PDB file of C-alpha atoms in Angstrom:
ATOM      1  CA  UNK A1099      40.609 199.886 174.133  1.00 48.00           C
ATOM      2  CA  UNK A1100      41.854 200.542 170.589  1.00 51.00           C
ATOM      3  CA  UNK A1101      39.925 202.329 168.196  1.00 48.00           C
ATOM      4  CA  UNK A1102      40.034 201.267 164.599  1.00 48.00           C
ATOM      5  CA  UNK A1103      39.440 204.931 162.436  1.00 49.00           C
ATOM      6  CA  UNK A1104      36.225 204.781 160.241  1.00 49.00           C
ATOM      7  CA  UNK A1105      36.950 205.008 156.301  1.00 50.00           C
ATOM      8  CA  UNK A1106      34.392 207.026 154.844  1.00 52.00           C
ATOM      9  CA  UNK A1107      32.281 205.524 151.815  1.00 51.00           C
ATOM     10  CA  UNK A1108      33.534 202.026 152.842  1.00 50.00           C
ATOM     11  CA  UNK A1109      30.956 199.542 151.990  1.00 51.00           C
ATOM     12  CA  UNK A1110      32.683 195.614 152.963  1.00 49.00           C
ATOM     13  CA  UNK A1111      30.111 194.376 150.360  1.00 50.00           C
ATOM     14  CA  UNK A1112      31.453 196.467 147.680  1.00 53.00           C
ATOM     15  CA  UNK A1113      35.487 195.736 148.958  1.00 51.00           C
ATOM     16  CA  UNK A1114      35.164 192.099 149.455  1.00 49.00           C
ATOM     17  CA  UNK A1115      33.878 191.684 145.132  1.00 52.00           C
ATOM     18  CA  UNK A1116      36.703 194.214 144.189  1.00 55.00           C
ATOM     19  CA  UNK A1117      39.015 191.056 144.894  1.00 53.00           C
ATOM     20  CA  UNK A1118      40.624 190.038 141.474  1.00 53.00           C
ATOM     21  CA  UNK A1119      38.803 186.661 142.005  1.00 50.00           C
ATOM     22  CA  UNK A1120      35.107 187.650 141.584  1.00 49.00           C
ATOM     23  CA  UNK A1121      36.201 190.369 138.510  1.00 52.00           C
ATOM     24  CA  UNK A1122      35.199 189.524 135.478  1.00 49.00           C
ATOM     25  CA  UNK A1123      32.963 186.091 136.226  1.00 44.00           C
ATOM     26  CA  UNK A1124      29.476 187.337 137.310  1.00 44.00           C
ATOM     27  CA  UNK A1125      28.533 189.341 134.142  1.00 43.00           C
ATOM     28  CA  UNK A1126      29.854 187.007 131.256  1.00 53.00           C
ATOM     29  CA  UNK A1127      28.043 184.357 132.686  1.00 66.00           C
ATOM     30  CA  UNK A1128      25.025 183.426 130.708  1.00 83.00           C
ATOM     31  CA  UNK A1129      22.704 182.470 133.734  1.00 90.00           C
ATOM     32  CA  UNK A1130      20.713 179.549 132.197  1.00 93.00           C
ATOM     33  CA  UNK A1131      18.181 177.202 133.372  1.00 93.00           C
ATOM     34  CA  UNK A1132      17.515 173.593 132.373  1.00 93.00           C
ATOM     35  CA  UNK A1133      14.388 172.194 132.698  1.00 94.00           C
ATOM     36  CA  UNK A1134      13.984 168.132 131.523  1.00 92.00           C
ATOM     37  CA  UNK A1135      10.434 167.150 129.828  1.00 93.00           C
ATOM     38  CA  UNK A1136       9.080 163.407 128.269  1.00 91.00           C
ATOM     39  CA  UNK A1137      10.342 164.272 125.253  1.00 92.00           C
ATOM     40  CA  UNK A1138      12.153 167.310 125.499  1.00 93.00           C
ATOM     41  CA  UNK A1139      14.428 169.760 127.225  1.00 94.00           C
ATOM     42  CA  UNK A1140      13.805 173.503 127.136  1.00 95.00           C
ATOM     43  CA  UNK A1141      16.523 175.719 128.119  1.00 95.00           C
ATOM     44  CA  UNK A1142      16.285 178.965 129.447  1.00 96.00           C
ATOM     45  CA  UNK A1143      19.028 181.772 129.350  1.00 94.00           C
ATOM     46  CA  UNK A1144      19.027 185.390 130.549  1.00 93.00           C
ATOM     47  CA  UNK A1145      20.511 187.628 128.429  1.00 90.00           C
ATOM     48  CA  UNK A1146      19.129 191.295 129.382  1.00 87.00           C
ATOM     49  CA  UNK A1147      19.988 193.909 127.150  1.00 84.00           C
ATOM     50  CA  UNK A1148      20.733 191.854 124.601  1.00 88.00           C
ATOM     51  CA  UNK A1149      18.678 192.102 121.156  1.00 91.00           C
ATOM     52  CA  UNK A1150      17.770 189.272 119.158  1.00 92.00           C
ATOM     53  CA  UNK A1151      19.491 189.988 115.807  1.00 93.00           C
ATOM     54  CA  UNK A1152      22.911 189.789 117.975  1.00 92.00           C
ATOM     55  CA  UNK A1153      22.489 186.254 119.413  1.00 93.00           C
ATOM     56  CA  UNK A1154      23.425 183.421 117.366  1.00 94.00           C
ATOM     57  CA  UNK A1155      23.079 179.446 117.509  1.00 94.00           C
ATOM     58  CA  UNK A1156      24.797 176.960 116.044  1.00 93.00           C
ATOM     59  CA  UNK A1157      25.002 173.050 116.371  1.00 92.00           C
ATOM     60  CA  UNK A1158      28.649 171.234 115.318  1.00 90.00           C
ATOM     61  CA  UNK A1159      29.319 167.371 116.446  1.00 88.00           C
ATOM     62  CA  UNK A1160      26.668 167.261 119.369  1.00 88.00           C
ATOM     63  CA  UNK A1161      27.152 170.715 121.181  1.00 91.00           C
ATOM     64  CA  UNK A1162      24.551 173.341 120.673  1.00 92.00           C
ATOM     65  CA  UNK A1163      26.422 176.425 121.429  1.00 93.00           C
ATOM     66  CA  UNK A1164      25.067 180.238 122.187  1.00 93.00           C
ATOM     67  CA  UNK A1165      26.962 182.857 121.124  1.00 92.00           C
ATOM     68  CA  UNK A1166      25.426 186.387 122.395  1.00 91.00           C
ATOM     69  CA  UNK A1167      26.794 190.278 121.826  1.00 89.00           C
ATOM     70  CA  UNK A1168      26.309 193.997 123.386  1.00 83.00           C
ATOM     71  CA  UNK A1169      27.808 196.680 122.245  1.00 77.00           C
ATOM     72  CA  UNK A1170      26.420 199.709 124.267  1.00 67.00           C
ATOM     73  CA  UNK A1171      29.823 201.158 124.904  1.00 62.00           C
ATOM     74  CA  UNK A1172      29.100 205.513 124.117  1.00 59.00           C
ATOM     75  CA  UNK A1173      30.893 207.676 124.470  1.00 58.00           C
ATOM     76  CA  UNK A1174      29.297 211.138 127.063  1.00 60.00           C
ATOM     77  CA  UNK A1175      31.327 213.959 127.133  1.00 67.00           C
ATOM     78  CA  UNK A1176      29.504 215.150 129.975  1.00 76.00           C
ATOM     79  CA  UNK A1177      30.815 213.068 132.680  1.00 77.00           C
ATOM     80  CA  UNK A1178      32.661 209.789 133.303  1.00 78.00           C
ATOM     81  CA  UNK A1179      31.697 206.501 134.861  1.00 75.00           C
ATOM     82  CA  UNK A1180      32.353 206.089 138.812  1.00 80.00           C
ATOM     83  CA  UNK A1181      31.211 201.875 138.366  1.00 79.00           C
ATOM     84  CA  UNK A1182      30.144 200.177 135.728  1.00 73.00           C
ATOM     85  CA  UNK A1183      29.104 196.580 136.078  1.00 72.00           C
ATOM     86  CA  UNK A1184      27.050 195.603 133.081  1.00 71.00           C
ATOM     87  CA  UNK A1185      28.930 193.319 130.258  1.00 68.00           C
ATOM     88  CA  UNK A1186      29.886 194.671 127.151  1.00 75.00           C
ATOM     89  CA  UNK A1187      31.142 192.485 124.711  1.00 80.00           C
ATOM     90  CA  UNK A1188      30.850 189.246 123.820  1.00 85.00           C
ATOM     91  CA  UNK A1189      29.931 185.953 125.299  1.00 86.00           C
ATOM     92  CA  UNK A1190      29.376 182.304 124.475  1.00 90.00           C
ATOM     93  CA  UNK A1191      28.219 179.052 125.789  1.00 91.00           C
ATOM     94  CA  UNK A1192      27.726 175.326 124.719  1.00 91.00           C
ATOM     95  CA  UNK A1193      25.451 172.437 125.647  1.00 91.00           C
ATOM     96  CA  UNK A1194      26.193 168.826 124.630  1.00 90.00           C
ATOM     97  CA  UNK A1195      22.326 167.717 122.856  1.00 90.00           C
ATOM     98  CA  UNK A1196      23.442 164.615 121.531  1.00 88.00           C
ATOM     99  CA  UNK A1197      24.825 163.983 117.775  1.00 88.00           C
ATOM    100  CA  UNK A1198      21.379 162.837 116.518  1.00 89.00           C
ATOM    101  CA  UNK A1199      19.723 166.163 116.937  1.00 90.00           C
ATOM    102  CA  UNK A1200      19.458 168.165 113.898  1.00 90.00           C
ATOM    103  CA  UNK A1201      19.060 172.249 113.350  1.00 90.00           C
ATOM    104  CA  UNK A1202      15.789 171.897 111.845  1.00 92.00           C
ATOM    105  CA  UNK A1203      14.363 170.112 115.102  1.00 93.00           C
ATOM    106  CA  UNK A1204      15.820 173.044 117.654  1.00 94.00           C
ATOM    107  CA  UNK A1205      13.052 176.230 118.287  1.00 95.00           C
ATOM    108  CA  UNK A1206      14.029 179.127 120.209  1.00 96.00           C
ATOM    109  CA  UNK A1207      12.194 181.773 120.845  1.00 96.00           C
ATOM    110  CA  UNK A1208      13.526 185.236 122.764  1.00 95.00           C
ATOM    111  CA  UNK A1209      11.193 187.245 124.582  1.00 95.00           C
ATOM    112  CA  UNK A1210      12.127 190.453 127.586  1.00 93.00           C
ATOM    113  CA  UNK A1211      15.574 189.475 127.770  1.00 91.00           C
ATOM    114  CA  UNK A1212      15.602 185.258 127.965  1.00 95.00           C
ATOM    115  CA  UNK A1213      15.717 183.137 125.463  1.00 95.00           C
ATOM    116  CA  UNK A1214      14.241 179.910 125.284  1.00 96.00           C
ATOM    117  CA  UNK A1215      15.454 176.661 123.333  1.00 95.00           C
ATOM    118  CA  UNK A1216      13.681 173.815 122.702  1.00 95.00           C
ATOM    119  CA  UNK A1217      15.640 170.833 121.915  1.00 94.00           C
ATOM    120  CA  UNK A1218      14.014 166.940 121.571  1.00 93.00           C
ATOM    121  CA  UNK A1219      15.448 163.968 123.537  1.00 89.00           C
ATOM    122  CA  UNK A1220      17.230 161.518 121.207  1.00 79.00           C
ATOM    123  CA  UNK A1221      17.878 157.917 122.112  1.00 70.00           C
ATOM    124  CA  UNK A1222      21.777 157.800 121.799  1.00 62.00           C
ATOM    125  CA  UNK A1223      23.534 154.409 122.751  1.00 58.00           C
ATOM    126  CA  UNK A1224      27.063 155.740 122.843  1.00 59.00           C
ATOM    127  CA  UNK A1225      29.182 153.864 125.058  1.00 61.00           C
ATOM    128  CA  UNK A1226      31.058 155.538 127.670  1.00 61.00           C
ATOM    129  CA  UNK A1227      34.948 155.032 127.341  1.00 69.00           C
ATOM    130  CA  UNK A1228      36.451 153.062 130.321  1.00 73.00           C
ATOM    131  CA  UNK A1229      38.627 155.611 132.834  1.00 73.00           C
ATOM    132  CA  UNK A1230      42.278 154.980 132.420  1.00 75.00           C
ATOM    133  CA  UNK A1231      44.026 156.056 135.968  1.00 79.00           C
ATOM    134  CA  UNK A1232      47.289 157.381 135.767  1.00 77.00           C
ATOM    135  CA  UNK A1233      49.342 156.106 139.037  1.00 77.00           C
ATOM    136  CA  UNK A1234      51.528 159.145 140.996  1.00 79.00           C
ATOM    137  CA  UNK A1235      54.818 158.440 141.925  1.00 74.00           C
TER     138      UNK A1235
END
């Protein structure tokens, strides 16, 4: 029988999201929810510990995109971080509402740490472009 020696404050949970592919793609994502209406869609994205005044919207050829900011980065002389997980910095994300959609018909509201957009449905009769396959060799 072999015995395998115990490491002490090993946690597997902790070791397997140390790996290089789960750094960095939890916290920058803006968990959002999408919820289709009769003549509407409302969106709904968490952004805790973000403030109002330091989220921004802006619409450009069809995309609506989100574009969020925390800056709680200070610095304590009385001791030093041992993990730190939440985001600081600044992070962004875009939603295709259809070219016909103007700013002035867009609401959003933000209230404890999600905020909401309201965007109408729009008839849009935009043809799809054929797929062109490339052949491998």
């Amino acid at each position: 029988m072999m015995m395998i020696p115990r490491r002490n404050h090993f946690d597997l949970f902790d070791e397997m999201f140390r790996d290089p592919f789960f750094e960095g793609t939890e916290s920058k994502v803006m968990k959002t929810d999408i919820k289709e209406k009769k003549d509407k869609y409302l969106i709904d994205i968490d952004l805790p510990g973000y403030e109002k005044e330091n989220i921004k919207m802006e619409i450009s050829d069809g995309y609506l995109t989100v574009h969020a900011n925390v800056n709680k980065e200070v610095d304590d002389e009385k001791g030093k971080y041992v993990r730190k997980e939440r985001y600081v910095g600044e992070c962004s994300r875009s939603f295709y509402v259809g070219e016909n959609v103007k700013e002035e018909e867009i609401k959003a509201k933000f209230k404890n740490g999600t905020l909401t957009i309201e965007v109408p449905k729009k008839d849009e009769k935009k043809e799809l472009p054929d797929k062109k396959y490339i052949p491998i060799e």
